[in-house]
mmCIF file of C-alpha atoms in Angstrom:
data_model
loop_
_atom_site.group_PDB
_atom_site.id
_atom_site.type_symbol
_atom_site.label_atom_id
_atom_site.label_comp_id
_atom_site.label_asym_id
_atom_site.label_seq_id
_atom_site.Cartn_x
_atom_site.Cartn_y
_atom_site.Cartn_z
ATOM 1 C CA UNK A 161 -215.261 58.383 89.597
ATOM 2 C CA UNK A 162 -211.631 57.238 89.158
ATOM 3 C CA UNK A 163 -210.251 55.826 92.504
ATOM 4 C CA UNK A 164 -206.995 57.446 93.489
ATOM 5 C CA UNK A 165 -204.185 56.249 95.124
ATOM 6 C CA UNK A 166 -204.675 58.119 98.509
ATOM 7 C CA UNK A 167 -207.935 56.851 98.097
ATOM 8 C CA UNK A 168 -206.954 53.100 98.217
ATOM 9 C CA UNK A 169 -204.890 53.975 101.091
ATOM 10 C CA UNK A 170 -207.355 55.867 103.029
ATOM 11 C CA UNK A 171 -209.757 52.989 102.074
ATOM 12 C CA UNK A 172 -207.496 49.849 103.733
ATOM 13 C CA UNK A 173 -205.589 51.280 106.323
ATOM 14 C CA UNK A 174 -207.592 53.237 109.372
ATOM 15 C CA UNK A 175 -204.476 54.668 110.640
ATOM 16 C CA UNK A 176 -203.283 56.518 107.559
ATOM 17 C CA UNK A 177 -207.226 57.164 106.830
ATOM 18 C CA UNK A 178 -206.838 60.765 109.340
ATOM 19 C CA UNK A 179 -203.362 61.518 107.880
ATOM 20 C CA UNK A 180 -204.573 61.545 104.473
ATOM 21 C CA UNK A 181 -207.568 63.782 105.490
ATOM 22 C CA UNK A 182 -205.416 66.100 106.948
ATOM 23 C CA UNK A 183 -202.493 67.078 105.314
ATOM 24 C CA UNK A 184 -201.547 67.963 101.616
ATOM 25 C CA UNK A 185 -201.057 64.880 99.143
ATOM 26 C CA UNK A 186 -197.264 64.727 98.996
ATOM 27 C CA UNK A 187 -195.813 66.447 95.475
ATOM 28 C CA UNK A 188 -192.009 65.774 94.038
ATOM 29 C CA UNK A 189 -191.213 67.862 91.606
ATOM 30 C CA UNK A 190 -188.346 65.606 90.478
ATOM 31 C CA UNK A 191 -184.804 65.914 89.447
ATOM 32 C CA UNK A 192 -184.591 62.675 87.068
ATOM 33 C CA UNK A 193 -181.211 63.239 87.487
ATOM 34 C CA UNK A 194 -179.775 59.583 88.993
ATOM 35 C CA UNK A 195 -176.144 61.257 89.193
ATOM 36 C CA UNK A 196 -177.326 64.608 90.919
ATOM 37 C CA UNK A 197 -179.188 62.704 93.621
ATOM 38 C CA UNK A 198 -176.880 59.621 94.137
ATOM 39 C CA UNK A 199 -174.178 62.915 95.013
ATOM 40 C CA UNK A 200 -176.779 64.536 97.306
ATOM 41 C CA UNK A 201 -177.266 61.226 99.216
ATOM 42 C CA UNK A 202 -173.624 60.614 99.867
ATOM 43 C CA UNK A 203 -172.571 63.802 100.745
ATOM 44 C CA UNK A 204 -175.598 65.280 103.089
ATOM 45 C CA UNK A 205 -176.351 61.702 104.386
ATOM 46 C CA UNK A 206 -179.791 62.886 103.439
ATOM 47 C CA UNK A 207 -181.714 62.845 99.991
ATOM 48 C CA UNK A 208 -181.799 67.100 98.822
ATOM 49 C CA UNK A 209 -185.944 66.620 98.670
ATOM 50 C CA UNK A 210 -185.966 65.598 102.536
ATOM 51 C CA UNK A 211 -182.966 68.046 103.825
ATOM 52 C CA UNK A 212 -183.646 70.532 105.966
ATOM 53 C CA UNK A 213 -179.859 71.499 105.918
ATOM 54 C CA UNK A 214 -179.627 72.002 103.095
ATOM 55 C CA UNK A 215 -175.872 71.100 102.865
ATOM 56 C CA UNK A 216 -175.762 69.796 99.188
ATOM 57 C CA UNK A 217 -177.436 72.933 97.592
ATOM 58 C CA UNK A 218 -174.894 75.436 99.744
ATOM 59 C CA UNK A 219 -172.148 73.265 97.482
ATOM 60 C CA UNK A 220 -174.209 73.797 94.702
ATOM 61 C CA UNK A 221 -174.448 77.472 95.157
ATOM 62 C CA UNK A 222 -170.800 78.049 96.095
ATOM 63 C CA UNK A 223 -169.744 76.211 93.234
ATOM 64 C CA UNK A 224 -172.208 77.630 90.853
ATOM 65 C CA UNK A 225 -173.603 74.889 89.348
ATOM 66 C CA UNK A 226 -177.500 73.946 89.334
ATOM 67 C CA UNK A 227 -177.135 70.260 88.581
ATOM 68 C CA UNK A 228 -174.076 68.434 89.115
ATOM 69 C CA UNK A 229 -173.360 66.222 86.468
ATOM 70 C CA UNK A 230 -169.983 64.086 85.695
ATOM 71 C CA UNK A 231 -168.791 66.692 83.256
ATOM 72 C CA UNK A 232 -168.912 69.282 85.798
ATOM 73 C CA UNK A 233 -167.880 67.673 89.149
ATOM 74 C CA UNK A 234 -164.233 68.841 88.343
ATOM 75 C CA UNK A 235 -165.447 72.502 88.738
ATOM 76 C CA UNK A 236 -167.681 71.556 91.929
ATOM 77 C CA UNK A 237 -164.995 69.523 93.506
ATOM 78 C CA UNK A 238 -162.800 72.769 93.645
ATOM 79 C CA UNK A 239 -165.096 75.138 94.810
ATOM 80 C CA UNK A 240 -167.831 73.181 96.788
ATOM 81 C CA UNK A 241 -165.725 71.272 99.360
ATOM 82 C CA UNK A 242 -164.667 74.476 101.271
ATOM 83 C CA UNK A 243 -165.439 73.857 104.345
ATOM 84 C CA UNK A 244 -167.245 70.820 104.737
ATOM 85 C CA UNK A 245 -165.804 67.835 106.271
ATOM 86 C CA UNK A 246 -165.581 64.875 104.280
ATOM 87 C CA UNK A 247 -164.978 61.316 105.987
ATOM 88 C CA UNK A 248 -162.753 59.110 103.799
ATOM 89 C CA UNK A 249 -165.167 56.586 103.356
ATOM 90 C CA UNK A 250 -168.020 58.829 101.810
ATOM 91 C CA UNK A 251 -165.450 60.363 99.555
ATOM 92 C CA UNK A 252 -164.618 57.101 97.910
ATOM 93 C CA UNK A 253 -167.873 56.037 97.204
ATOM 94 C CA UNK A 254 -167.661 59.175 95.559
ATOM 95 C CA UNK A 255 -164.899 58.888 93.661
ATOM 96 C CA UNK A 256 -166.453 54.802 92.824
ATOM 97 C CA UNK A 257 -169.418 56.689 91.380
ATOM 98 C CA UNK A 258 -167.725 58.985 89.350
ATOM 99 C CA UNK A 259 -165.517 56.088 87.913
ATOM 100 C CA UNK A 260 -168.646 53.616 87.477
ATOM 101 C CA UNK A 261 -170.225 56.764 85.479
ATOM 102 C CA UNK A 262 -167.319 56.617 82.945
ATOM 103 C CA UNK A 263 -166.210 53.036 82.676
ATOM 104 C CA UNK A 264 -170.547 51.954 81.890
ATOM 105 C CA UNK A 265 -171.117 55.116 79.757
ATOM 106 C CA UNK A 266 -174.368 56.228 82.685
ATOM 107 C CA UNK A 267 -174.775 59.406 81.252
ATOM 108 C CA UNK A 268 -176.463 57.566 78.441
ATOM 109 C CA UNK A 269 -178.480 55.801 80.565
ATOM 110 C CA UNK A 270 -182.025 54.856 79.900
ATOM 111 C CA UNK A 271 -183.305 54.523 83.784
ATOM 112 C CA UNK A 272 -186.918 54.787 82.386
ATOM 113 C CA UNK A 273 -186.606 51.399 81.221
ATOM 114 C CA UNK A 274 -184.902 49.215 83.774
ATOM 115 C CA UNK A 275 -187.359 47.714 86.294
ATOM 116 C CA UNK A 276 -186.974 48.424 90.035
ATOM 117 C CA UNK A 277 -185.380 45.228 90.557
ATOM 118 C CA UNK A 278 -182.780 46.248 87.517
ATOM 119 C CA UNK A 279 -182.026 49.714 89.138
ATOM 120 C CA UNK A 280 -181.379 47.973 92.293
ATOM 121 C CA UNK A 281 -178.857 45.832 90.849
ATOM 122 C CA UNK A 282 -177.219 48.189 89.119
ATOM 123 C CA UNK A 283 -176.792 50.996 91.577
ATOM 124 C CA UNK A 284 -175.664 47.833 94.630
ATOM 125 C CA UNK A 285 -172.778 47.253 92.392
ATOM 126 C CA UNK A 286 -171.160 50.292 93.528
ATOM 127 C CA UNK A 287 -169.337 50.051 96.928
ATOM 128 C CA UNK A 288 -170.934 52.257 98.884
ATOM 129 C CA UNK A 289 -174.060 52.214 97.765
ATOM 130 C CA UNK A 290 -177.004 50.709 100.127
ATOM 131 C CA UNK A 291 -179.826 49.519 100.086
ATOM 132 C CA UNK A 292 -181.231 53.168 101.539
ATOM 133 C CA UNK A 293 -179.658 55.454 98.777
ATOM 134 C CA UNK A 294 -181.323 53.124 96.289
ATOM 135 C CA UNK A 295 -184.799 53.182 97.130
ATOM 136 C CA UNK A 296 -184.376 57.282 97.853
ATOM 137 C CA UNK A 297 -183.432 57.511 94.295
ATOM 138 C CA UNK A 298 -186.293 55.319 93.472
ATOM 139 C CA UNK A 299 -188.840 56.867 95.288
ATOM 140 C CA UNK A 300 -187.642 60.894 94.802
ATOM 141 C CA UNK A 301 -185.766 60.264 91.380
ATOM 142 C CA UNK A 302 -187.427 57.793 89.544
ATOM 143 C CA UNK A 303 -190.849 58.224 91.386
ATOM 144 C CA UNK A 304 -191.517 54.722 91.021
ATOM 145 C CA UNK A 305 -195.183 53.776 93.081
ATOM 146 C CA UNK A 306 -193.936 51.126 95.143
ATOM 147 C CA UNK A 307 -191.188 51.329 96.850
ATOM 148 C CA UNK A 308 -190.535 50.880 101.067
ATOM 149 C CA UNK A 309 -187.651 51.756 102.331
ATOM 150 C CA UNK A 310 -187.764 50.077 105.787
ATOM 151 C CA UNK A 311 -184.330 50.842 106.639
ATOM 152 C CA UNK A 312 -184.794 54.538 107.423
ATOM 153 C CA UNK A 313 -184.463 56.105 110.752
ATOM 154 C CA UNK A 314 -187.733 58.704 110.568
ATOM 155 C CA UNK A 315 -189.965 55.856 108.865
ATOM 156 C CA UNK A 316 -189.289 53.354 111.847
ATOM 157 C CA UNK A 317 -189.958 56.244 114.447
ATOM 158 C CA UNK A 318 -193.098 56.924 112.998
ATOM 159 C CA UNK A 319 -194.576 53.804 112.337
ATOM 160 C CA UNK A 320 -193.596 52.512 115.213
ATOM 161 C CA UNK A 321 -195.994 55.687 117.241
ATOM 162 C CA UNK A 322 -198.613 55.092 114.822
ATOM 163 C CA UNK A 323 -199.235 51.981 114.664
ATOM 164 C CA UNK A 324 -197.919 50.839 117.905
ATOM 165 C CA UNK A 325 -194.907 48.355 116.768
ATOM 166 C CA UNK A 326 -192.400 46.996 119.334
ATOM 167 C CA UNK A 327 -188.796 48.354 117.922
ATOM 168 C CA UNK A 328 -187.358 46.655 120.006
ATOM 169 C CA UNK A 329 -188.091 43.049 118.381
ATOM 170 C CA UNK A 330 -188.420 42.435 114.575
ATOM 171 C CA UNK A 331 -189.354 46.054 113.833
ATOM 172 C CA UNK A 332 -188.511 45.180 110.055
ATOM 173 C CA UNK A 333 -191.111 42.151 109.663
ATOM 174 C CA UNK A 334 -193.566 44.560 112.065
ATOM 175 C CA UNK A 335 -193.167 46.933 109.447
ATOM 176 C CA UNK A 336 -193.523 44.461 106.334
ATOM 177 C CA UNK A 337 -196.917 43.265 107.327
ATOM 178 C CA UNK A 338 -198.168 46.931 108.362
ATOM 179 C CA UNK A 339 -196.634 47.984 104.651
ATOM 180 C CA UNK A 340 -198.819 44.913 102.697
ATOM 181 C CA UNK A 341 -202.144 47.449 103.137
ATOM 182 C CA UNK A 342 -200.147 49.715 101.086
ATOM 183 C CA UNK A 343 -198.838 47.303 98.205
ATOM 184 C CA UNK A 344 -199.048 49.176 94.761
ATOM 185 C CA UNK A 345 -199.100 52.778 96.425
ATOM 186 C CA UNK A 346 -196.109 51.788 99.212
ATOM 187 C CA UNK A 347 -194.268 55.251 97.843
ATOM 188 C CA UNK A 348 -197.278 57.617 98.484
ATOM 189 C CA UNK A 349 -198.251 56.073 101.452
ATOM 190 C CA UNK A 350 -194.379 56.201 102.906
ATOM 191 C CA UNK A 351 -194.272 60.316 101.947
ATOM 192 C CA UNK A 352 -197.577 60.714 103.996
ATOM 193 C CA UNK A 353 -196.068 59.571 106.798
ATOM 194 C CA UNK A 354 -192.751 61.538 106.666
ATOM 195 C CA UNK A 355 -194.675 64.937 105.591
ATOM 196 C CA UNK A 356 -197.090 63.847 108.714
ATOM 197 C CA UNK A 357 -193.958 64.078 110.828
ATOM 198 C CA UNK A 358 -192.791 67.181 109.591
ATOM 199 C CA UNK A 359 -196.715 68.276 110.370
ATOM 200 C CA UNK A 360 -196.873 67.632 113.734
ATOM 201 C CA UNK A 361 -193.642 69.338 114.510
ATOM 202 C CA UNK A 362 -194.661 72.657 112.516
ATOM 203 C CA UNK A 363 -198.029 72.372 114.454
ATOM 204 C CA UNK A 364 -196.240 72.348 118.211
ATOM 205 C CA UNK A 365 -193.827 75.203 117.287
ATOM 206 C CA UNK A 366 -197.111 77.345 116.970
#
């Protein structure tokens, strides 16, 4: 029998063992859209597969438009900002993206065949762009198997509750060296943990 991912994880790590037992193996039914999701990112502070406000597909709707592309941001920009407040600072990474699209041709882009380490470097030359956005769009848009993004708020709550870290002194390397059990599978094992979260709080509603 083929060994699976959750497997491996279930296999080296006794804390994620029970999680995996539990809940559904975490699905993405992706976008492959880099453009689409870079938008949803800066606009809802939040990733569209992990919103719960759903912010970015309300300007989707109101705009008409299913999947935002360069050619059509003109049309969203004049229907889908109605309303919604817009710091100055997240509208000119914006407006960056939009002019890094055209100047380097993007649309054209073959993001199947740059490595991880390529896709960082690419999408970190745009002002604005952090080291968060980058592995969301790795992880959700790319769904590339390795990926840890231990800059993000829920993924620090959590691991620090589950596997009893300290956040209050070098969370990140605490994090790291919990993370090395995961190495090949760090995506999968990262999306069990949010959809654990999300769990939890479903189960103390009832």
């Amino acid at each position: 029998m083929q060994t699976t991912a959750k497997d491996q994880l279930a296999k080296y790590d006794p804390q994620l063992e029970p999680i995996i037992s539990t809940i559904p193996e975490p699905r993405i039914e992706s976008t492959n859209e880099v453009f689409h999701d870079l938008m949803s990112c800066i606009l809802e502070q939040q990733i569209h597969y992990r919103s719960t406000k759903r912010t970015f597909q309300k300007m989707l709707d109101r705009s008409n438009i299913e999947m935002l592309t360069l050619s059509n941001f003109e049309a969203f920009e004049e229907k889908a900002f109605e309303g919604v407040k817009l710091s100055a600072r997240k509208y000119e990474t914006v407006l960056r993206i939009i002019e890094y699209w055209q100047e380097n041709n993007m649309d054209n882009m073959d993001w199947t065949a740059l490595t991880d380490d390529e896709v960082r470097e690419t999408l970190s030359s745009i002002k604005g762009i952090g080291k968060w956005t980058i592995d969301m769009i790795l992880m959700f848009t790319l769904e590339r198997p390795d990926v840890f993004p231990f800059d993000d708020f829920h993924l620090k709550q959590i691991m620090s509750s589950i596997y009893g870290l300290n956040p209050k002194s070098k969370l990140k390397a605490q994090m790291i060296e919990v993370a090395k059990k995961w190495e090949g599978h760090r995506s999968l094992a990262v999306q069990y943990l949010w959809d654990w979260k999300k769990f939890e709080k479903q189960k103390g509603k009832k």
